[in-house]
Amino acid sequence: MIGIIGAMQEEIDLLLEHLDDAVELKRSGIRYLAGSLHGKQVVICKSGVGKVNAAVCTQVLIDRFNASKVIFTGVAGALDPSLEIGDIVISTSSMQHDMDVTPLGYARGVIPYQAESEWPAGQALVQLAVAAGEKVFPGHCKTGKVLSGDQFIADRAVVRQLHEELNGTCTEMEGAAVAQVCAMNEVPYVVIRSMSDKADGSADVNFAEFTVTAANRSFAIVNEMVQGL
């Protein structure tokens, strides 16, 4: 079973339109639709915004639906200055930028007493996503580290800090939670984010305008990936 998560309804509506033989199940307040997409068994859900929602959603996918891989799709703010609105970032790893225990001597992003604080994406899924992205949107896909936090970043100084200090490529609010839960359950994952804004103070203007376009691009890549799985 392939688990596909979106944080907002716009991100999964197109997938649901193509889902055959859908069966709905609700767990922990989240609606899951299981069915067939291009002949592959998938379960599609909207996690809601933020790391807690994403973590709960991912664990249910694994426990209840026996998801053997998880694809998280949606929009993000660009940290890498070479990215433009509409470009795609495919995760090589994910990390929580708002995990901050620096007063105790830990580097930013490091979770105390835990062996791992940055979770690599599944290589096979990354390769498949890159191939799908280059087919659908050639020249507009980039791999890199996805940074997650329960914050909407819209400050140029913070953007520069996240890019330079943590080597982040883009920032959003769920991916690292999905990554951590997947790692704890030994399930491969990948995050695919379409840039809806440049996280630079213009987000309030750009986000609403580009969310639909960005979500359509994420859908196109995931749709192509599922056919190749």
Coordinates of C-alpha atoms in Angstrom, one line a residue:
M1 CA 0.0 0.0 0.0
I2 CA 1.3 3.5 -1.0
G3 CA 0.4 6.2 1.5
I4 CA 0.0 9.7 0.0
I5 CA -0.4 12.7 2.3
G6 CA -1.2 16.3 1.6
A7 CA -1.4 19.1 4.2
M8 CA -4.3 21.0 2.5
Q9 CA -7.3 20.0 0.5
E10 CA -6.0 21.6 -2.7
E11 CA -3.0 19.3 -2.6
I12 CA -5.0 16.1 -2.7
D13 CA -8.3 16.9 -4.6
L14 CA -6.8 16.1 -8.0
L15 CA -5.5 12.7 -6.7
L16 CA -9.0 11.9 -5.3
E17 CA -10.5 12.7 -8.7
H18 CA -8.5 9.8 -10.2
L19 CA -9.0 7.3 -7.3
D20 CA -11.0 4.2 -8.2
D21 CA -13.1 2.1 -5.9
A22 CA -12.6 4.5 -3.0
V23 CA -13.4 3.3 0.5
E24 CA -13.4 5.9 3.3
L25 CA -12.2 5.4 6.8
K26 CA -11.8 8.0 9.7
R27 CA -9.2 7.7 12.3
S28 CA -8.1 10.3 14.9
G29 CA -10.2 12.9 13.1
I30 CA -8.5 12.4 9.8
R31 CA -10.3 11.1 6.7
Y32 CA -8.5 8.4 4.7
L33 CA -9.6 7.2 1.2
A34 CA -8.2 3.9 0.1
G35 CA -8.5 2.7 -3.5
S36 CA -6.8 2.1 -6.8
L37 CA -4.7 4.7 -8.6
H38 CA -3.3 3.5 -12.0
G39 CA -3.9 0.0 -10.8
K40 CA -1.8 0.5 -7.6
Q41 CA -3.3 0.3 -4.1
V42 CA -3.1 3.7 -2.4
V43 CA -4.5 5.5 0.5
I44 CA -4.8 9.3 0.3
C45 CA -5.4 11.7 3.2
K46 CA -5.2 15.3 4.3
S47 CA -3.0 15.5 7.4
G48 CA -3.9 19.1 8.3
V49 CA -1.2 21.7 9.0
G50 CA 1.7 21.2 11.4
K51 CA 4.0 18.5 12.7
V52 CA 1.6 16.9 15.2
N53 CA -1.1 16.4 12.6
A54 CA 1.4 15.0 10.1
A55 CA 2.9 12.6 12.7
V56 CA -0.5 11.2 13.7
C57 CA -1.5 10.9 10.1
T58 CA 1.6 9.0 9.1
Q59 CA 1.4 6.6 12.1
V60 CA -2.2 5.7 11.2
L61 CA -1.1 5.1 7.6
I62 CA 1.5 2.6 8.8
D63 CA -0.5 0.9 11.5
R64 CA -4.0 0.8 10.0
F65 CA -3.2 0.6 6.3
N66 CA 0.2 -1.1 6.4
A67 CA 1.7 1.6 4.2
S68 CA 5.0 0.3 2.8
K69 CA 6.1 3.8 1.5
V70 CA 4.9 7.3 2.1
I71 CA 4.8 10.2 -0.3
F72 CA 4.1 13.7 1.2
T73 CA 3.1 16.3 -1.3
G74 CA 2.3 20.0 -1.1
V75 CA 3.7 23.5 -1.2
A76 CA 6.6 25.2 0.6
G77 CA 8.6 28.4 0.9
A78 CA 11.9 28.6 -1.0
L79 CA 15.1 29.0 1.1
D80 CA 17.6 28.4 -1.7
P81 CA 17.8 31.7 -3.6
S82 CA 18.1 29.9 -6.9
L83 CA 14.6 28.6 -6.6
E84 CA 11.7 30.4 -8.3
I85 CA 8.0 30.2 -7.5
G86 CA 6.6 27.0 -9.1
D87 CA 9.9 25.1 -8.9
I88 CA 9.9 21.7 -7.2
V89 CA 12.0 20.5 -4.3
I90 CA 12.4 16.7 -3.8
S91 CA 13.7 15.9 -0.3
T92 CA 17.0 14.2 0.2
S93 CA 16.5 14.5 3.9
S94 CA 14.2 16.3 6.4
M95 CA 14.9 18.1 9.7
Q96 CA 13.0 20.2 12.3
H97 CA 14.3 23.7 12.2
D98 CA 12.3 24.7 15.3
M99 CA 13.9 22.0 17.5
D100 CA 16.2 24.3 19.4
V101 CA 18.1 23.1 22.5
T102 CA 21.1 25.3 21.9
P103 CA 21.2 26.6 25.5
L104 CA 22.2 23.1 26.5
G105 CA 25.0 22.8 24.0
Y106 CA 23.1 21.1 21.2
A107 CA 23.3 22.3 17.6
R108 CA 20.1 23.7 16.3
G109 CA 17.8 21.0 14.9
V110 CA 19.3 18.3 17.1
I111 CA 16.9 16.3 19.2
P112 CA 18.5 15.5 22.6
Y113 CA 19.2 11.9 23.6
Q114 CA 18.3 10.7 20.1
A115 CA 20.7 9.1 17.6
E116 CA 19.1 10.8 14.6
S117 CA 17.7 14.3 14.0
E118 CA 17.9 14.4 10.2
W119 CA 16.1 11.7 8.3
P120 CA 17.2 10.6 4.8
A121 CA 14.5 10.1 2.2
G122 CA 14.1 6.7 0.6
Q123 CA 16.6 6.6 -2.3
A124 CA 14.4 4.7 -4.7
L125 CA 11.5 7.1 -4.1
V126 CA 13.8 10.1 -4.5
Q127 CA 15.1 8.7 -7.9
L128 CA 11.5 8.0 -9.0
A129 CA 10.4 11.5 -8.0
V130 CA 13.3 13.1 -9.8
A131 CA 12.6 11.2 -13.0
A132 CA 8.9 12.1 -12.8
G133 CA 9.7 15.7 -12.1
E134 CA 12.1 16.0 -15.1
K135 CA 9.5 14.4 -17.3
V136 CA 6.7 16.6 -16.2
F137 CA 8.5 19.9 -15.5
P138 CA 12.0 19.6 -17.0
G139 CA 14.5 22.0 -15.5
H140 CA 12.4 23.0 -12.6
C141 CA 13.2 20.3 -10.1
K142 CA 15.9 20.4 -7.4
T143 CA 16.8 17.9 -4.6
G144 CA 17.7 19.1 -1.2
K145 CA 17.0 19.2 2.6
V146 CA 13.5 20.1 3.6
L147 CA 13.2 22.0 6.9
S148 CA 10.0 21.8 8.9
G149 CA 8.7 23.8 11.8
D150 CA 5.4 25.0 13.2
Q151 CA 6.0 28.5 11.9
F152 CA 5.2 30.3 8.7
I153 CA 8.5 31.8 7.6
A154 CA 8.2 35.3 6.1
D155 CA 11.4 37.1 7.2
R156 CA 14.4 37.5 4.9
A157 CA 16.9 37.2 7.8
V158 CA 15.4 33.9 8.9
V159 CA 15.4 32.6 5.4
R160 CA 19.1 33.4 5.1
Q161 CA 19.8 31.8 8.4
L162 CA 17.9 28.6 7.6
H163 CA 19.6 28.3 4.3
E164 CA 23.1 29.0 5.6
E165 CA 23.1 27.5 9.1
L166 CA 21.0 24.4 8.4
N167 CA 21.6 24.0 4.6
G168 CA 17.8 24.1 4.0
T169 CA 16.4 24.1 0.5
C170 CA 12.8 24.9 1.4
T171 CA 10.7 25.3 4.5
E172 CA 7.3 24.0 5.4
M173 CA 5.3 22.7 8.4
E174 CA 5.0 18.9 8.2
G175 CA 7.7 17.0 6.2
A176 CA 10.2 16.3 9.0
A177 CA 7.4 14.8 11.2
V178 CA 6.4 12.4 8.4
A179 CA 10.1 11.6 8.0
Q180 CA 10.7 10.9 11.7
V181 CA 7.7 8.6 12.0
C182 CA 8.6 6.8 8.8
A183 CA 12.2 6.3 10.1
M184 CA 10.9 5.0 13.5
N185 CA 8.9 2.4 11.6
E186 CA 11.5 1.7 8.9
V187 CA 9.2 2.8 6.1
P188 CA 10.7 4.8 3.2
Y189 CA 9.4 8.3 2.5
V190 CA 9.8 11.3 0.2
V191 CA 8.6 14.9 0.4
I192 CA 7.7 16.7 -2.8
R193 CA 7.2 20.4 -2.4
S194 CA 6.2 23.0 -5.0
M195 CA 7.4 26.5 -4.2
S196 CA 4.4 28.7 -3.6
D197 CA 6.4 31.6 -2.3
K198 CA 10.0 32.7 -1.5
A199 CA 9.5 32.9 2.3
D200 CA 10.8 36.5 2.1
G201 CA 8.0 38.7 3.3
S202 CA 6.0 38.6 0.0
A203 CA 4.4 35.3 1.2
D204 CA 1.1 37.0 2.1
V205 CA 0.8 38.2 -1.5
N206 CA 2.2 35.1 -3.2
F207 CA 0.8 32.2 -1.2
A208 CA -2.9 32.5 -2.1
E209 CA -2.1 33.3 -5.7
F210 CA 0.3 30.3 -6.3
T211 CA -1.0 27.6 -4.1
V212 CA -3.4 26.1 -6.7
T213 CA -0.7 26.1 -9.4
A214 CA 1.9 24.7 -7.0
A215 CA -0.5 21.9 -5.9
N216 CA -1.2 21.0 -9.5
R217 CA 2.5 20.6 -10.1
S218 CA 2.8 18.4 -7.0
F219 CA -0.1 16.3 -8.2
A220 CA 1.4 15.8 -11.7
I221 CA 4.7 14.4 -10.2
V222 CA 3.0 12.1 -7.7
N223 CA 0.6 10.9 -10.4
E224 CA 3.6 10.1 -12.6
M225 CA 5.4 8.4 -9.7
V226 CA 2.5 6.1 -8.9
Q227 CA 2.5 4.8 -12.4
G228 CA 6.2 4.0 -12.1
L229 CA 6.0 2.2 -8.7

